[in-house]
Amino acid sequence: MQKDSIPLANRLEEVYGTDPSYLGEQHARYTALHSRFVDLYGCQPEFIVRSPGRVNLIGEHIDYMGYGVLPMAIKQDTVIAVARGGDKLRLNNMASAHAEQDFSLDPAQEVDRDNHSWGNYVVCAYKGVHEHLARAGQPAPPLFGLQLLVEGRVPQGSGLSSSAALVCAASLAVLAVHGIAVSKHVHAGLSSSSALVCAGTLAVLAAACLRPPKAEVAQFAAECEKYVGTQSGGMDQAISIMGQAGVAKLISFNPVRAEDVRLPDGAMFVIANSLTVSKKAVSADFQYNMRVTECRLAAVALALACGVSPVEAGQRKLLAEVEEVVAAAAGGDAAAGVDKLLHDGGYFKAELEELLGVPLEQLLNEHQLRCVALAEKSTGLWLQKRARHVFREAARVPQFRAICHAPDLGTEAKLASLGALMDASQASCRDDFVCSSTNLDRLVAACKAAGALGSRLTGAGWGGCTVSLVREADACSFVAAVTHAYYDDPEQCEAAAGEREAHGGSLDHVIFTSRPSSGGAILDIA
Ligand code: A2G
């Protein structure tokens, strides 16, 4: 298990590598952030923190069912400058479209799920840090005003996890100022013996705040992001915090941990934005939560169908917890077991209640889900297809890792096998999980026609980006061919012209190569 702590970096190179032109760009960015912070708040930031977005290579919509996933951190990140001051949680954003937002300092405040706003993610993190500190059994930390300035470079609604980058960066920002605030308090010259005991406790707290283990931050950041209303798994926060330059990560859960996966030499991943926004959290009860609900109900229904007692079945919330019994019912193949034990098409309320033996509303409340109304409407809940996707997709993740590390497989064979797994994942996301979209399907088709060895949607889906595996040597011609087929053709993608206009004719931010990058860090460079 990865035990290392959040890095405290003194130089930008430690986070961004040594490429002079990229480093120069980051230097200019940090300088602009620093100077805007001073203009806005009239003081220097105490810290600057950063946390990146991610691209998931394989393992979609299975993290919240207890299965491991295989993402890598990308270089696009969210950066926050922070200092204590004032009597509120005050947020500003470098993007002029985002006005200043003020929130209370009460860690028990509710996140306003009905009004979707970027500030909500910072409030999630603020609450998460306080809850984390309280769980550590320490005295409640002092409440002091915070002033934050955010600059995000992970495109929103793109499936590259801009939300987790913001939650993780904000968590680091709040942790960092708490750590430093407590250490300054400790150093303030306490002298009585009780004060010494107190100072000792605080010193431990200060060290823990400033450099907490990555896994702890990943865990609480995943939990607290749920305050916006999305019942997400922990992949995005885990890779944002635990990402590492040069390696993808196999992220496992309960408890969260990360294992290095070395991608084959000569492999390159190209991210391409379909330019349709994936709005998974705007209507929190829709799409994403609907899938979580379907998977949880499928887990209970499968357990019952396998003869597990109703009480025990009701407690099995994860498909990972029922895989063994389901597989045993079909000669060891859980996906085949699903086909045998559940029917195709939608399950509606009456059937579900009869099957599960409890009012649907009660069950959904127990699982903290609120989509009961949807089960009655339209198409019902599709348990068989969702569960089949989860079991098959979950199996692809260890296969992907095994191929990457196979000592006897040549590069070409590795690339071909990884590509086939990615293609199978896309077909399953499209046909069984139904989380693709017309534009994603078109873009995947354009990527395959341009020579991708494998191509699939990445992240929640319903819009956002694809990730394609290509040979490194072919990356430039691949980008040109996809640009021609998808972005230059207004019938395929209307939005591309607008993107070009807004970015001086360039689509570099829309289709780009990506290498595994470093995870969240606190920068003591303010
Ligand atoms: O969809 C989103 O990115 C989820 N994250 C993530 O947990 C995972 O389920 C993914 C699909 O694989 C959030 O909603 C923050």
PDB file of N, CA, C and O in Angstrom, residues 27 50 134 142 149 261 276 278 306 324 337 344 436 458 464:
ATOM      1  N   HIS A  27       5.463  29.145 -14.727  1.00  0.00           N
ATOM      2  CA  HIS A  27       6.028  30.234 -13.937  1.00  0.00           C
ATOM      3  C   HIS A  27       5.199  31.503 -14.128  1.00  0.00           C
ATOM      4  O   HIS A  27       4.813  32.172 -13.173  1.00  0.00           O
ATOM      5  N   ARG A  50      -1.789  22.598  -5.642  1.00  0.00           N
ATOM      6  CA  ARG A  50      -2.282  22.175  -6.963  1.00  0.00           C
ATOM      7  C   ARG A  50      -2.713  20.714  -6.913  1.00  0.00           C
ATOM      8  O   ARG A  50      -2.193  19.925  -6.119  1.00  0.00           O
ATOM      9  N   ALA A 134     -11.703  16.053  12.819  1.00  0.00           N
ATOM     10  CA  ALA A 134     -12.517  15.613  13.959  1.00  0.00           C
ATOM     11  C   ALA A 134     -12.402  14.098  14.135  1.00  0.00           C
ATOM     12  O   ALA A 134     -12.265  13.603  15.251  1.00  0.00           O
ATOM     13  N   PRO A 142      -9.054  25.664  15.342  1.00  0.00           N
ATOM     14  CA  PRO A 142      -9.639  27.003  15.375  1.00  0.00           C
ATOM     15  C   PRO A 142     -10.276  27.339  14.022  1.00  0.00           C
ATOM     16  O   PRO A 142      -9.777  26.906  12.977  1.00  0.00           O
ATOM     17  N   LEU A 149      -7.845  31.986  -4.001  1.00  0.00           N
ATOM     18  CA  LEU A 149      -7.922  32.367  -5.415  1.00  0.00           C
ATOM     19  C   LEU A 149      -7.640  31.120  -6.254  1.00  0.00           C
ATOM     20  O   LEU A 149      -6.580  30.495  -6.119  1.00  0.00           O
ATOM     21  N   VAL A 261       1.508   1.254 -12.510  1.00  0.00           N
ATOM     22  CA  VAL A 261       1.397   0.456 -13.743  1.00  0.00           C
ATOM     23  C   VAL A 261       2.257   1.153 -14.799  1.00  0.00           C
ATOM     24  O   VAL A 261       2.011   2.306 -15.155  1.00  0.00           O
ATOM     25  N   THR A 276     -19.152  17.998 -26.306  1.00  0.00           N
ATOM     26  CA  THR A 276     -20.496  17.998 -25.703  1.00  0.00           C
ATOM     27  C   THR A 276     -20.229  17.894 -24.210  1.00  0.00           C
ATOM     28  O   THR A 276     -19.461  17.026 -23.781  1.00  0.00           O
ATOM     29  N   SER A 278     -20.523  16.991 -20.433  1.00  0.00           N
ATOM     30  CA  SER A 278     -21.095  15.945 -19.582  1.00  0.00           C
ATOM     31  C   SER A 278     -21.545  16.615 -18.290  1.00  0.00           C
ATOM     32  O   SER A 278     -20.731  17.081 -17.508  1.00  0.00           O
ATOM     33  N   CYS A 306     -29.533 -15.625  -5.668  1.00  0.00           N
ATOM     34  CA  CYS A 306     -28.551 -16.682  -5.380  1.00  0.00           C
ATOM     35  C   CYS A 306     -28.825 -17.347  -4.032  1.00  0.00           C
ATOM     36  O   CYS A 306     -27.997 -18.120  -3.541  1.00  0.00           O
ATOM     37  N   GLU A 324     -18.884 -13.385  -6.266  1.00  0.00           N
ATOM     38  CA  GLU A 324     -18.549 -14.788  -6.058  1.00  0.00           C
ATOM     39  C   GLU A 324     -19.787 -15.692  -6.130  1.00  0.00           C
ATOM     40  O   GLU A 324     -19.780 -16.701  -6.846  1.00  0.00           O
ATOM     41  N   GLY A 337     -23.803 -15.350 -15.158  1.00  0.00           N
ATOM     42  CA  GLY A 337     -24.741 -15.476 -14.033  1.00  0.00           C
ATOM     43  C   GLY A 337     -25.782 -14.369 -14.068  1.00  0.00           C
ATOM     44  O   GLY A 337     -26.972 -14.599 -13.814  1.00  0.00           O
ATOM     45  N   ASP A 344     -33.705  -9.010 -19.070  1.00  0.00           N
ATOM     46  CA  ASP A 344     -33.344  -7.830 -19.860  1.00  0.00           C
ATOM     47  C   ASP A 344     -34.463  -6.788 -19.730  1.00  0.00           C
ATOM     48  O   ASP A 344     -35.574  -7.117 -19.299  1.00  0.00           O
ATOM     49  N   SER A 436     -22.558   6.397 -23.232  1.00  0.00           N
ATOM     50  CA  SER A 436     -21.887   7.115 -24.325  1.00  0.00           C
ATOM     51  C   SER A 436     -22.858   8.182 -24.847  1.00  0.00           C
ATOM     52  O   SER A 436     -23.842   8.511 -24.171  1.00  0.00           O
ATOM     53  N   THR A 458     -13.960   8.376 -21.692  1.00  0.00           N
ATOM     54  CA  THR A 458     -13.267   8.323 -20.408  1.00  0.00           C
ATOM     55  C   THR A 458     -14.030   9.156 -19.392  1.00  0.00           C
ATOM     56  O   THR A 458     -14.560  10.213 -19.724  1.00  0.00           O
ATOM     57  N   GLY A 464     -18.159  14.786 -23.017  1.00  0.00           N
ATOM     58  CA  GLY A 464     -16.772  14.841 -22.546  1.00  0.00           C
ATOM     59  C   GLY A 464     -15.804  14.200 -23.527  1.00  0.00           C
ATOM     60  O   GLY A 464     -16.031  14.236 -24.740  1.00  0.00           O
TER      61      GLY A 464
END
